[in-house]
mmCIF file of N, CA and C in Angstrom:
data_model
loop_
_atom_site.group_PDB
_atom_site.id
_atom_site.type_symbol
_atom_site.label_atom_id
_atom_site.label_comp_id
_atom_site.label_asym_id
_atom_site.label_seq_id
_atom_site.Cartn_x
_atom_site.Cartn_y
_atom_site.Cartn_z
ATOM 1 N N UNK A 122 38.829 3.295 9.177
ATOM 2 C CA UNK A 122 37.649 3.272 8.344
ATOM 3 C C UNK A 122 37.049 1.888 8.288
ATOM 4 N N UNK A 123 37.712 0.880 8.739
ATOM 5 C CA UNK A 123 37.152 -0.462 8.702
ATOM 6 C C UNK A 123 37.491 -1.149 7.394
ATOM 7 N N UNK A 124 37.475 -2.439 7.432
ATOM 8 C CA UNK A 124 37.764 -3.225 6.251
ATOM 9 C C UNK A 124 36.518 -3.278 5.364
ATOM 10 N N UNK A 125 36.551 -2.698 4.151
ATOM 11 C CA UNK A 125 35.361 -2.667 3.298
ATOM 12 C C UNK A 125 34.859 -4.053 2.913
ATOM 13 N N UNK A 126 35.759 -4.998 2.701
ATOM 14 C CA UNK A 126 35.323 -6.345 2.318
ATOM 15 C C UNK A 126 34.630 -7.036 3.479
ATOM 16 N N UNK A 127 35.157 -6.847 4.674
ATOM 17 C CA UNK A 127 34.545 -7.451 5.857
ATOM 18 C C UNK A 127 33.164 -6.845 6.103
ATOM 19 N N UNK A 128 33.042 -5.517 5.932
ATOM 20 C CA UNK A 128 31.745 -4.849 6.084
ATOM 21 C C UNK A 128 30.737 -5.373 5.068
ATOM 22 N N UNK A 129 31.188 -5.553 3.846
ATOM 23 C CA UNK A 129 30.309 -6.058 2.796
ATOM 24 C C UNK A 129 29.852 -7.481 3.093
ATOM 25 N N UNK A 130 30.744 -8.320 3.590
ATOM 26 C CA UNK A 130 30.384 -9.699 3.920
ATOM 27 C C UNK A 130 29.380 -9.725 5.068
ATOM 28 N N UNK A 131 29.615 -8.935 6.099
ATOM 29 C CA UNK A 131 28.693 -8.902 7.237
ATOM 30 C C UNK A 131 27.346 -8.345 6.812
ATOM 31 N N UNK A 132 27.344 -7.244 6.065
ATOM 32 C CA UNK A 132 26.093 -6.643 5.601
ATOM 33 C C UNK A 132 25.325 -7.613 4.709
ATOM 34 N N UNK A 133 26.017 -8.288 3.811
ATOM 35 C CA UNK A 133 25.358 -9.259 2.927
ATOM 36 C C UNK A 133 24.775 -10.427 3.709
ATOM 37 N N UNK A 134 25.509 -10.915 4.684
ATOM 38 C CA UNK A 134 25.035 -12.044 5.488
ATOM 39 C C UNK A 134 23.797 -11.675 6.289
ATOM 40 N N UNK A 135 23.823 -10.512 6.918
ATOM 41 C CA UNK A 135 22.668 -10.074 7.708
ATOM 42 C C UNK A 135 21.487 -9.771 6.791
ATOM 43 N N UNK A 136 21.753 -9.213 5.612
ATOM 44 C CA UNK A 136 20.681 -8.951 4.639
ATOM 45 C C UNK A 136 20.009 -10.257 4.229
ATOM 46 N N UNK A 137 20.797 -11.274 3.902
ATOM 47 C CA UNK A 137 20.243 -12.562 3.483
ATOM 48 C C UNK A 137 19.442 -13.188 4.625
ATOM 49 N N UNK A 138 19.945 -13.100 5.836
ATOM 50 C CA UNK A 138 19.223 -13.630 6.992
ATOM 51 C C UNK A 138 17.887 -12.920 7.170
ATOM 52 N N UNK A 139 17.877 -11.594 7.114
ATOM 53 C CA UNK A 139 16.635 -10.830 7.256
ATOM 54 C C UNK A 139 15.681 -11.120 6.102
ATOM 55 N N UNK A 140 16.222 -11.283 4.913
ATOM 56 C CA UNK A 140 15.395 -11.594 3.749
ATOM 57 C C UNK A 140 14.707 -12.948 3.918
ATOM 58 N N UNK A 141 15.460 -13.962 4.323
ATOM 59 C CA UNK A 141 14.903 -15.310 4.472
ATOM 60 C C UNK A 141 13.849 -15.338 5.575
ATOM 61 N N UNK A 142 14.140 -14.708 6.697
ATOM 62 C CA UNK A 142 13.204 -14.751 7.824
ATOM 63 C C UNK A 142 11.919 -13.991 7.507
ATOM 64 N N UNK A 143 12.016 -12.886 6.798
ATOM 65 C CA UNK A 143 10.849 -12.030 6.560
ATOM 66 C C UNK A 143 10.134 -12.290 5.241
ATOM 67 N N UNK A 144 10.613 -13.215 4.426
ATOM 68 C CA UNK A 144 10.020 -13.421 3.106
ATOM 69 C C UNK A 144 8.568 -13.893 3.188
ATOM 70 N N UNK A 145 8.310 -14.958 3.903
ATOM 71 C CA UNK A 145 6.949 -15.511 3.961
ATOM 72 C C UNK A 145 5.959 -14.530 4.589
ATOM 73 N N UNK A 146 6.281 -13.896 5.729
ATOM 74 C CA UNK A 146 5.304 -12.932 6.273
ATOM 75 C C UNK A 146 5.040 -11.753 5.350
ATOM 76 N N UNK A 147 6.049 -11.299 4.619
ATOM 77 C CA UNK A 147 5.829 -10.139 3.749
ATOM 78 C C UNK A 147 4.972 -10.491 2.539
ATOM 79 N N UNK A 148 5.074 -11.716 2.077
ATOM 80 C CA UNK A 148 4.261 -12.138 0.934
ATOM 81 C C UNK A 148 2.835 -12.462 1.366
ATOM 82 N N UNK A 149 2.692 -13.083 2.529
ATOM 83 C CA UNK A 149 1.385 -13.580 2.962
ATOM 84 C C UNK A 149 0.654 -12.642 3.916
ATOM 85 N N UNK A 150 1.153 -11.410 4.118
ATOM 86 C CA UNK A 150 0.491 -10.506 5.046
ATOM 87 C C UNK A 150 -0.920 -10.219 4.571
ATOM 88 N N UNK A 151 -1.937 -10.222 5.382
ATOM 89 C CA UNK A 151 -2.026 -10.328 6.829
ATOM 90 C C UNK A 151 -2.252 -11.755 7.335
ATOM 91 N N UNK A 152 -2.198 -12.749 6.438
ATOM 92 C CA UNK A 152 -2.463 -14.119 6.853
ATOM 93 C C UNK A 152 -1.329 -14.730 7.657
ATOM 94 N N UNK A 153 -0.107 -14.272 7.459
ATOM 95 C CA UNK A 153 1.030 -14.819 8.188
ATOM 96 C C UNK A 153 1.131 -14.161 9.563
ATOM 97 N N UNK A 154 1.609 -14.905 10.516
ATOM 98 C CA UNK A 154 1.774 -14.393 11.868
ATOM 99 C C UNK A 154 3.150 -13.758 12.010
ATOM 100 N N UNK A 155 3.166 -12.541 12.488
ATOM 101 C CA UNK A 155 4.426 -11.851 12.741
ATOM 102 C C UNK A 155 4.918 -12.253 14.129
ATOM 103 N N UNK A 156 6.179 -12.638 14.209
ATOM 104 C CA UNK A 156 6.788 -13.062 15.461
ATOM 105 C C UNK A 156 7.927 -12.115 15.831
ATOM 106 N N UNK A 157 8.364 -12.143 17.086
ATOM 107 C CA UNK A 157 9.480 -11.276 17.482
ATOM 108 C C UNK A 157 10.765 -11.541 16.678
ATOM 109 N N UNK A 158 10.950 -12.757 16.195
ATOM 110 C CA UNK A 158 12.157 -13.062 15.410
ATOM 111 C C UNK A 158 12.214 -12.208 14.140
ATOM 112 N N UNK A 159 11.068 -11.882 13.580
ATOM 113 C CA UNK A 159 11.033 -11.031 12.385
ATOM 114 C C UNK A 159 11.519 -9.623 12.721
ATOM 115 N N UNK A 160 11.059 -9.099 13.848
ATOM 116 C CA UNK A 160 11.483 -7.763 14.267
ATOM 117 C C UNK A 160 12.968 -7.749 14.628
ATOM 118 N N UNK A 161 13.441 -8.817 15.264
ATOM 119 C CA UNK A 161 14.849 -8.883 15.665
ATOM 120 C C UNK A 161 15.761 -8.908 14.448
ATOM 121 N N UNK A 162 15.422 -9.697 13.431
ATOM 122 C CA UNK A 162 16.285 -9.756 12.247
ATOM 123 C C UNK A 162 16.263 -8.435 11.484
ATOM 124 N N UNK A 163 15.105 -7.789 11.411
ATOM 125 C CA UNK A 163 15.057 -6.473 10.761
ATOM 126 C C UNK A 163 15.846 -5.450 11.566
ATOM 127 N N UNK A 164 15.756 -5.521 12.883
ATOM 128 C CA UNK A 164 16.537 -4.627 13.729
ATOM 129 C C UNK A 164 18.028 -4.868 13.591
ATOM 130 N N UNK A 165 18.415 -6.134 13.482
ATOM 131 C CA UNK A 165 19.823 -6.477 13.282
ATOM 132 C C UNK A 165 20.335 -5.916 11.956
ATOM 133 N N UNK A 166 19.512 -6.020 10.919
ATOM 134 C CA UNK A 166 19.892 -5.444 9.626
ATOM 135 C C UNK A 166 20.027 -3.932 9.730
ATOM 136 N N UNK A 167 19.110 -3.296 10.437
ATOM 137 C CA UNK A 167 19.176 -1.847 10.604
ATOM 138 C C UNK A 167 20.440 -1.435 11.360
ATOM 139 N N UNK A 168 20.768 -2.152 12.419
ATOM 140 C CA UNK A 168 21.987 -1.855 13.177
ATOM 141 C C UNK A 168 23.219 -2.063 12.306
ATOM 142 N N UNK A 169 23.223 -3.121 11.530
ATOM 143 C CA UNK A 169 24.356 -3.391 10.636
ATOM 144 C C UNK A 169 24.481 -2.287 9.581
ATOM 145 N N UNK A 170 23.358 -1.823 9.058
ATOM 146 C CA UNK A 170 23.404 -0.751 8.066
ATOM 147 C C UNK A 170 23.873 0.562 8.693
ATOM 148 N N UNK A 171 23.443 0.830 9.933
ATOM 149 C CA UNK A 171 23.924 2.032 10.615
ATOM 150 C C UNK A 171 25.432 1.935 10.831
ATOM 151 N N UNK A 172 25.901 0.756 11.225
ATOM 152 C CA UNK A 172 27.336 0.557 11.415
ATOM 153 C C UNK A 172 28.130 0.760 10.140
ATOM 154 N N UNK A 173 27.639 0.235 9.038
ATOM 155 C CA UNK A 173 28.357 0.425 7.778
ATOM 156 C C UNK A 173 28.276 1.877 7.310
ATOM 157 N N UNK A 174 27.192 2.563 7.650
ATOM 158 C CA UNK A 174 27.110 3.990 7.320
ATOM 159 C C UNK A 174 28.127 4.784 8.126
ATOM 160 N N UNK A 175 28.276 4.445 9.401
ATOM 161 C CA UNK A 175 29.250 5.147 10.228
ATOM 162 C C UNK A 175 30.675 4.871 9.771
ATOM 163 N N UNK A 176 30.876 3.713 9.144
ATOM 164 C CA UNK A 176 32.189 3.398 8.600
ATOM 165 C C UNK A 176 32.386 3.984 7.202
ATOM 166 N N UNK A 177 31.400 4.708 6.724
ATOM 167 C CA UNK A 177 31.438 5.402 5.430
ATOM 168 C C UNK A 177 31.603 4.447 4.260
ATOM 169 N N UNK A 178 30.946 3.314 4.328
ATOM 170 C CA UNK A 178 31.028 2.323 3.274
ATOM 171 C C UNK A 178 30.150 2.761 2.099
ATOM 172 N N UNK A 179 30.716 2.769 0.889
ATOM 173 C CA UNK A 179 29.960 3.186 -0.297
ATOM 174 C C UNK A 179 28.891 2.179 -0.683
ATOM 175 N N UNK A 180 29.116 0.908 -0.387
ATOM 176 C CA UNK A 180 28.115 -0.118 -0.697
ATOM 177 C C UNK A 180 26.851 0.142 0.114
ATOM 178 N N UNK A 181 27.028 0.545 1.371
ATOM 179 C CA UNK A 181 25.875 0.870 2.207
ATOM 180 C C UNK A 181 25.089 2.032 1.614
ATOM 181 N N UNK A 182 25.797 3.027 1.086
ATOM 182 C CA UNK A 182 25.099 4.169 0.492
ATOM 183 C C UNK A 182 24.310 3.734 -0.746
ATOM 184 N N UNK A 183 24.875 2.858 -1.571
ATOM 185 C CA UNK A 183 24.150 2.374 -2.748
ATOM 186 C C UNK A 183 22.937 1.548 -2.336
ATOM 187 N N UNK A 184 23.083 0.749 -1.297
ATOM 188 C CA UNK A 184 21.952 -0.035 -0.801
ATOM 189 C C UNK A 184 20.860 0.882 -0.272
ATOM 190 N N UNK A 185 21.244 1.918 0.429
ATOM 191 C CA UNK A 185 20.257 2.870 0.949
ATOM 192 C C UNK A 185 19.548 3.589 -0.197
ATOM 193 N N UNK A 186 20.282 3.974 -1.222
ATOM 194 C CA UNK A 186 19.648 4.630 -2.376
ATOM 195 C C UNK A 186 18.678 3.683 -3.078
ATOM 196 N N UNK A 187 19.046 2.411 -3.189
ATOM 197 C CA UNK A 187 18.142 1.425 -3.788
ATOM 198 C C UNK A 187 16.899 1.245 -2.926
ATOM 199 N N UNK A 188 17.068 1.227 -1.612
ATOM 200 C CA UNK A 188 15.926 1.116 -0.708
ATOM 201 C C UNK A 188 15.018 2.330 -0.841
ATOM 202 N N UNK A 189 15.601 3.522 -0.949
ATOM 203 C CA UNK A 189 14.793 4.729 -1.150
ATOM 204 C C UNK A 189 13.970 4.639 -2.425
ATOM 205 N N UNK A 190 14.619 4.282 -3.517
ATOM 206 C CA UNK A 190 13.913 4.162 -4.794
ATOM 207 C C UNK A 190 12.815 3.103 -4.715
ATOM 208 N N UNK A 191 13.139 1.953 -4.149
ATOM 209 C CA UNK A 191 12.163 0.865 -4.074
ATOM 210 C C UNK A 191 10.982 1.231 -3.188
ATOM 211 N N UNK A 192 11.239 1.831 -2.046
ATOM 212 C CA UNK A 192 10.139 2.140 -1.134
ATOM 213 C C UNK A 192 9.219 3.206 -1.707
ATOM 214 N N UNK A 193 9.786 4.223 -2.343
ATOM 215 C CA UNK A 193 8.943 5.246 -2.971
ATOM 216 C C UNK A 193 8.137 4.643 -4.111
ATOM 217 N N UNK A 194 8.774 3.829 -4.922
ATOM 218 C CA UNK A 194 8.076 3.199 -6.045
ATOM 219 C C UNK A 194 6.955 2.297 -5.557
ATOM 220 N N UNK A 195 7.237 1.451 -4.591
ATOM 221 C CA UNK A 195 6.216 0.519 -4.081
ATOM 222 C C UNK A 195 5.072 1.283 -3.441
ATOM 223 N N UNK A 196 5.379 2.250 -2.581
ATOM 224 C CA UNK A 196 4.315 2.997 -1.910
ATOM 225 C C UNK A 196 3.443 3.746 -2.909
ATOM 226 N N UNK A 197 4.068 4.419 -3.862
ATOM 227 C CA UNK A 197 3.312 5.194 -4.840
ATOM 228 C C UNK A 197 2.455 4.303 -5.724
ATOM 229 N N UNK A 198 3.039 3.224 -6.220
ATOM 230 C CA UNK A 198 2.295 2.372 -7.139
ATOM 231 C C UNK A 198 1.181 1.596 -6.446
ATOM 232 N N UNK A 199 1.418 1.144 -5.227
ATOM 233 C CA UNK A 199 0.344 0.449 -4.510
ATOM 234 C C UNK A 199 -0.781 1.428 -4.189
ATOM 235 N N UNK A 200 -0.432 2.665 -3.857
ATOM 236 C CA UNK A 200 -1.450 3.656 -3.521
ATOM 237 C C UNK A 200 -2.340 4.005 -4.710
ATOM 238 N N UNK A 201 -1.747 4.058 -5.921
ATOM 239 C CA UNK A 201 -2.517 4.477 -7.089
ATOM 240 C C UNK A 201 -2.887 3.339 -8.031
ATOM 241 N N UNK A 202 -2.578 2.118 -7.652
ATOM 242 C CA UNK A 202 -2.784 0.979 -8.540
ATOM 243 C C UNK A 202 -4.244 0.811 -8.956
ATOM 244 N N UNK A 203 -5.154 1.027 -8.038
ATOM 245 C CA UNK A 203 -6.567 0.808 -8.366
ATOM 246 C C UNK A 203 -7.175 1.966 -9.148
ATOM 247 N N UNK A 204 -6.491 3.099 -9.237
ATOM 248 C CA UNK A 204 -7.036 4.264 -9.925
ATOM 249 C C UNK A 204 -6.541 4.433 -11.353
ATOM 250 N N UNK A 205 -5.410 3.864 -11.679
ATOM 251 C CA UNK A 205 -4.776 4.112 -12.975
ATOM 252 C C UNK A 205 -4.690 2.803 -13.753
ATOM 253 N N UNK A 206 -5.227 2.804 -14.958
ATOM 254 C CA UNK A 206 -5.201 1.626 -15.820
ATOM 255 C C UNK A 206 -4.738 2.018 -17.218
ATOM 256 N N UNK A 207 -4.248 1.051 -17.944
ATOM 257 C CA UNK A 207 -3.949 1.167 -19.367
ATOM 258 C C UNK A 207 -2.955 2.267 -19.740
ATOM 259 N N UNK A 208 -2.001 2.530 -18.894
ATOM 260 C CA UNK A 208 -0.903 3.429 -19.238
ATOM 261 C C UNK A 208 0.340 2.559 -19.290
ATOM 262 N N UNK A 209 0.972 2.519 -20.455
ATOM 263 C CA UNK A 209 2.058 1.572 -20.704
ATOM 264 C C UNK A 209 3.213 1.755 -19.716
ATOM 265 N N UNK A 210 3.610 2.992 -19.473
ATOM 266 C CA UNK A 210 4.722 3.245 -18.558
ATOM 267 C C UNK A 210 4.383 2.771 -17.140
ATOM 268 N N UNK A 211 3.177 3.046 -16.694
ATOM 269 C CA UNK A 211 2.783 2.607 -15.354
ATOM 270 C C UNK A 211 2.629 1.092 -15.281
ATOM 271 N N UNK A 212 2.192 0.471 -16.374
ATOM 272 C CA UNK A 212 2.132 -0.994 -16.396
ATOM 273 C C UNK A 212 3.519 -1.602 -16.231
ATOM 274 N N UNK A 213 4.521 -0.983 -16.839
ATOM 275 C CA UNK A 213 5.893 -1.464 -16.673
ATOM 276 C C UNK A 213 6.356 -1.269 -15.231
ATOM 277 N N UNK A 214 6.018 -0.136 -14.637
ATOM 278 C CA UNK A 214 6.376 0.097 -13.244
ATOM 279 C C UNK A 214 5.649 -0.863 -12.303
ATOM 280 N N UNK A 215 4.370 -1.160 -12.619
ATOM 281 C CA UNK A 215 3.638 -2.124 -11.799
ATOM 282 C C UNK A 215 4.315 -3.485 -11.846
ATOM 283 N N UNK A 216 4.905 -3.804 -12.995
ATOM 284 C CA UNK A 216 5.588 -5.096 -13.136
ATOM 285 C C UNK A 216 6.876 -5.154 -12.315
ATOM 286 N N UNK A 217 7.563 -4.007 -12.148
ATOM 287 C CA UNK A 217 8.813 -4.048 -11.375
ATOM 288 C C UNK A 217 8.599 -3.774 -9.895
ATOM 289 N N UNK A 218 7.394 -3.357 -9.502
ATOM 290 C CA UNK A 218 7.177 -3.043 -8.093
ATOM 291 C C UNK A 218 7.317 -4.270 -7.213
ATOM 292 N N UNK A 219 6.901 -5.426 -7.692
ATOM 293 C CA UNK A 219 6.969 -6.629 -6.860
ATOM 294 C C UNK A 219 8.399 -7.098 -6.622
ATOM 295 N N UNK A 220 9.264 -7.130 -7.651
ATOM 296 C CA UNK A 220 10.664 -7.465 -7.338
ATOM 297 C C UNK A 220 11.324 -6.432 -6.424
ATOM 298 N N UNK A 221 11.000 -5.155 -6.604
ATOM 299 C CA UNK A 221 11.554 -4.130 -5.715
ATOM 300 C C UNK A 221 11.081 -4.343 -4.280
ATOM 301 N N UNK A 222 9.813 -4.681 -4.136
ATOM 302 C CA UNK A 222 9.255 -4.944 -2.811
ATOM 303 C C UNK A 222 9.947 -6.146 -2.168
ATOM 304 N N UNK A 223 10.101 -7.214 -2.937
ATOM 305 C CA UNK A 223 10.719 -8.430 -2.410
ATOM 306 C C UNK A 223 12.178 -8.171 -2.042
ATOM 307 N N UNK A 224 12.921 -7.482 -2.882
ATOM 308 C CA UNK A 224 14.353 -7.292 -2.642
ATOM 309 C C UNK A 224 14.682 -6.273 -1.557
ATOM 310 N N UNK A 225 13.931 -5.188 -1.471
ATOM 311 C CA UNK A 225 14.353 -4.092 -0.613
ATOM 312 C C UNK A 225 13.424 -3.797 0.560
ATOM 313 N N UNK A 226 12.150 -4.114 0.459
ATOM 314 C CA UNK A 226 11.232 -3.852 1.570
ATOM 315 C C UNK A 226 11.117 -5.087 2.465
ATOM 316 N N UNK A 227 11.159 -6.271 1.873
ATOM 317 C CA UNK A 227 11.008 -7.512 2.632
ATOM 318 C C UNK A 227 12.011 -7.658 3.780
ATOM 319 N N UNK A 228 13.308 -7.377 3.600
ATOM 320 C CA UNK A 228 14.225 -7.559 4.737
ATOM 321 C C UNK A 228 13.887 -6.696 5.951
ATOM 322 N N UNK A 229 13.251 -5.560 5.740
ATOM 323 C CA UNK A 229 12.872 -4.693 6.849
ATOM 324 C C UNK A 229 11.397 -4.831 7.215
ATOM 325 N N UNK A 230 10.718 -5.819 6.651
ATOM 326 C CA UNK A 230 9.293 -6.032 6.913
ATOM 327 C C UNK A 230 9.047 -6.464 8.356
ATOM 328 N N UNK A 231 10.059 -6.948 9.037
ATOM 329 C CA UNK A 231 9.902 -7.395 10.418
ATOM 330 C C UNK A 231 9.448 -6.295 11.360
ATOM 331 N N UNK A 232 9.683 -5.033 10.998
ATOM 332 C CA UNK A 232 9.206 -3.931 11.835
ATOM 333 C C UNK A 232 7.687 -3.869 11.856
ATOM 334 N N UNK A 233 7.044 -4.573 10.955
ATOM 335 C CA UNK A 233 5.593 -4.634 10.946
ATOM 336 C C UNK A 233 5.066 -5.406 12.155
ATOM 337 N N UNK A 234 5.928 -6.083 12.868
ATOM 338 C CA UNK A 234 5.545 -6.739 14.118
ATOM 339 C C UNK A 234 4.984 -5.705 15.095
ATOM 340 N N UNK A 235 5.512 -4.500 15.064
ATOM 341 C CA UNK A 235 5.063 -3.442 15.965
ATOM 342 C C UNK A 235 3.888 -2.659 15.399
ATOM 343 N N UNK A 236 3.721 -2.665 14.075
ATOM 344 C CA UNK A 236 2.721 -1.809 13.437
ATOM 345 C C UNK A 236 1.452 -2.537 13.022
ATOM 346 N N UNK A 237 1.607 -3.738 12.479
ATOM 347 C CA UNK A 237 0.503 -4.502 11.907
ATOM 348 C C UNK A 237 -0.223 -3.675 10.841
ATOM 349 N N UNK A 238 0.557 -3.091 9.935
ATOM 350 C CA UNK A 238 0.034 -2.210 8.893
ATOM 351 C C UNK A 238 0.093 -2.898 7.538
ATOM 352 N N UNK A 239 -0.595 -2.329 6.578
ATOM 353 C CA UNK A 239 -0.564 -2.844 5.211
ATOM 354 C C UNK A 239 0.831 -2.665 4.617
ATOM 355 N N UNK A 240 1.181 -3.488 3.608
ATOM 356 C CA UNK A 240 2.531 -3.418 3.033
ATOM 357 C C UNK A 240 2.921 -2.053 2.477
ATOM 358 N N UNK A 241 1.960 -1.283 1.954
ATOM 359 C CA UNK A 241 2.355 0.025 1.427
ATOM 360 C C UNK A 241 2.809 0.954 2.549
ATOM 361 N N UNK A 242 2.247 0.803 3.733
ATOM 362 C CA UNK A 242 2.690 1.634 4.855
ATOM 363 C C UNK A 242 4.026 1.155 5.402
ATOM 364 N N UNK A 243 4.292 -0.131 5.280
ATOM 365 C CA UNK A 243 5.613 -0.638 5.640
ATOM 366 C C UNK A 243 6.640 -0.078 4.660
ATOM 367 N N UNK A 244 6.284 0.012 3.378
ATOM 368 C CA UNK A 244 7.182 0.624 2.395
ATOM 369 C C UNK A 244 7.438 2.088 2.736
ATOM 370 N N UNK A 245 6.436 2.792 3.223
ATOM 371 C CA UNK A 245 6.620 4.180 3.639
ATOM 372 C C UNK A 245 7.530 4.264 4.862
ATOM 373 N N UNK A 246 7.369 3.348 5.810
ATOM 374 C CA UNK A 246 8.256 3.294 6.973
ATOM 375 C C UNK A 246 9.695 3.021 6.549
ATOM 376 N N UNK A 247 9.871 2.100 5.611
ATOM 377 C CA UNK A 247 11.206 1.789 5.093
ATOM 378 C C UNK A 247 11.810 3.011 4.410
ATOM 379 N N UNK A 248 10.990 3.811 3.743
ATOM 380 C CA UNK A 248 11.466 5.061 3.134
ATOM 381 C C UNK A 248 12.052 5.990 4.203
ATOM 382 N N UNK A 249 11.331 6.156 5.309
ATOM 383 C CA UNK A 249 11.829 7.039 6.366
ATOM 384 C C UNK A 249 13.073 6.464 7.043
ATOM 385 N N UNK A 250 13.147 5.158 7.167
ATOM 386 C CA UNK A 250 14.354 4.521 7.705
ATOM 387 C C UNK A 250 15.538 4.776 6.777
ATOM 388 N N UNK A 251 15.309 4.662 5.474
ATOM 389 C CA UNK A 251 16.384 4.891 4.506
ATOM 390 C C UNK A 251 16.836 6.348 4.520
ATOM 391 N N UNK A 252 15.911 7.276 4.690
ATOM 392 C CA UNK A 252 16.282 8.691 4.802
ATOM 393 C C UNK A 252 17.172 8.887 6.037
ATOM 394 N N UNK A 253 16.791 8.286 7.155
ATOM 395 C CA UNK A 253 17.595 8.377 8.369
ATOM 396 C C UNK A 253 18.987 7.794 8.151
ATOM 397 N N UNK A 254 19.070 6.653 7.488
ATOM 398 C CA UNK A 254 20.363 6.034 7.217
ATOM 399 C C UNK A 254 21.215 6.890 6.288
ATOM 400 N N UNK A 255 20.596 7.497 5.301
ATOM 401 C CA UNK A 255 21.329 8.376 4.388
ATOM 402 C C UNK A 255 21.876 9.596 5.127
ATOM 403 N N UNK A 256 21.093 10.153 6.030
ATOM 404 C CA UNK A 256 21.562 11.285 6.829
ATOM 405 C C UNK A 256 22.737 10.864 7.704
ATOM 406 N N UNK A 257 22.633 9.697 8.340
ATOM 407 C CA UNK A 257 23.732 9.191 9.172
ATOM 408 C C UNK A 257 24.987 9.001 8.326
ATOM 409 N N UNK A 258 24.827 8.439 7.144
ATOM 410 C CA UNK A 258 25.975 8.214 6.262
ATOM 411 C C UNK A 258 26.632 9.534 5.876
ATOM 412 N N UNK A 259 25.832 10.495 5.474
ATOM 413 C CA UNK A 259 26.387 11.776 5.041
ATOM 414 C C UNK A 259 27.029 12.531 6.199
ATOM 415 N N UNK A 260 26.433 12.447 7.391
ATOM 416 C CA UNK A 260 27.051 13.074 8.555
ATOM 417 C C UNK A 260 28.391 12.414 8.885
ATOM 418 N N UNK A 261 28.446 11.101 8.776
ATOM 419 C CA UNK A 261 29.702 10.398 9.043
ATOM 420 C C UNK A 261 30.768 10.783 8.026
ATOM 421 N N UNK A 262 30.376 10.907 6.766
ATOM 422 C CA UNK A 262 31.337 11.281 5.725
ATOM 423 C C UNK A 262 31.851 12.689 5.961
ATOM 424 N N UNK A 263 30.967 13.638 6.215
ATOM 425 C CA UNK A 263 31.413 15.016 6.399
ATOM 426 C C UNK A 263 32.152 15.198 7.715
ATOM 427 N N UNK A 264 31.729 14.531 8.767
ATOM 428 C CA UNK A 264 32.379 14.676 10.065
ATOM 429 C C UNK A 264 33.777 14.074 10.055
ATOM 430 N N UNK A 265 33.916 12.868 9.484
ATOM 431 C CA UNK A 265 35.206 12.203 9.501
ATOM 432 C C UNK A 265 36.165 12.765 8.466
ATOM 433 N N UNK A 266 35.657 13.440 7.426
ATOM 434 C CA UNK A 266 36.540 14.058 6.446
ATOM 435 C C UNK A 266 37.269 15.268 7.039
ATOM 436 N N UNK A 267 36.658 15.894 8.048
ATOM 437 C CA UNK A 267 37.282 17.048 8.691
ATOM 438 C C UNK A 267 38.367 16.642 9.682
ATOM 439 N N UNK A 268 38.300 15.412 10.159
ATOM 440 C CA UNK A 268 39.261 14.949 11.165
ATOM 441 C C UNK A 268 40.560 14.581 10.471
ATOM 442 N N UNK A 269 41.655 15.181 10.936
ATOM 443 C CA UNK A 269 42.975 14.877 10.378
ATOM 444 C C UNK A 269 43.594 13.732 11.185
ATOM 445 N N UNK A 270 44.057 12.726 10.484
ATOM 446 C CA UNK A 270 44.700 11.598 11.165
ATOM 447 C C UNK A 270 46.189 11.733 11.154
#
């Protein structure tokens, strides 16, 4: 099953690397220039997350669930932000959308190198990536639980 602590250290290190590399372009889009290094670090994070999912790491599943929540929240709120005003609950959600975007969408923002899309569409892409990762994780859990060692 792999060493859970080692998986967590590798996943955390790659996450921090992807976060640092993609922070400025994700904040300054479309003014910042997207480079191949942004796509490579996001791809490395995706590969690392797929690897931890195949190892059935619970931390990876929690990270994927957080990414799902953040991407849906960011996409929905950015899409309706200009139409909805003066609702207290939505104002609170608008306030948390930016930290969610920075923490969970920014590390995978490097895929925008291929798309050149607005941040809300990158959040939608991250949602579909997280769904794929969740499916991989659940398939690994169910497949490996049937195997007798």
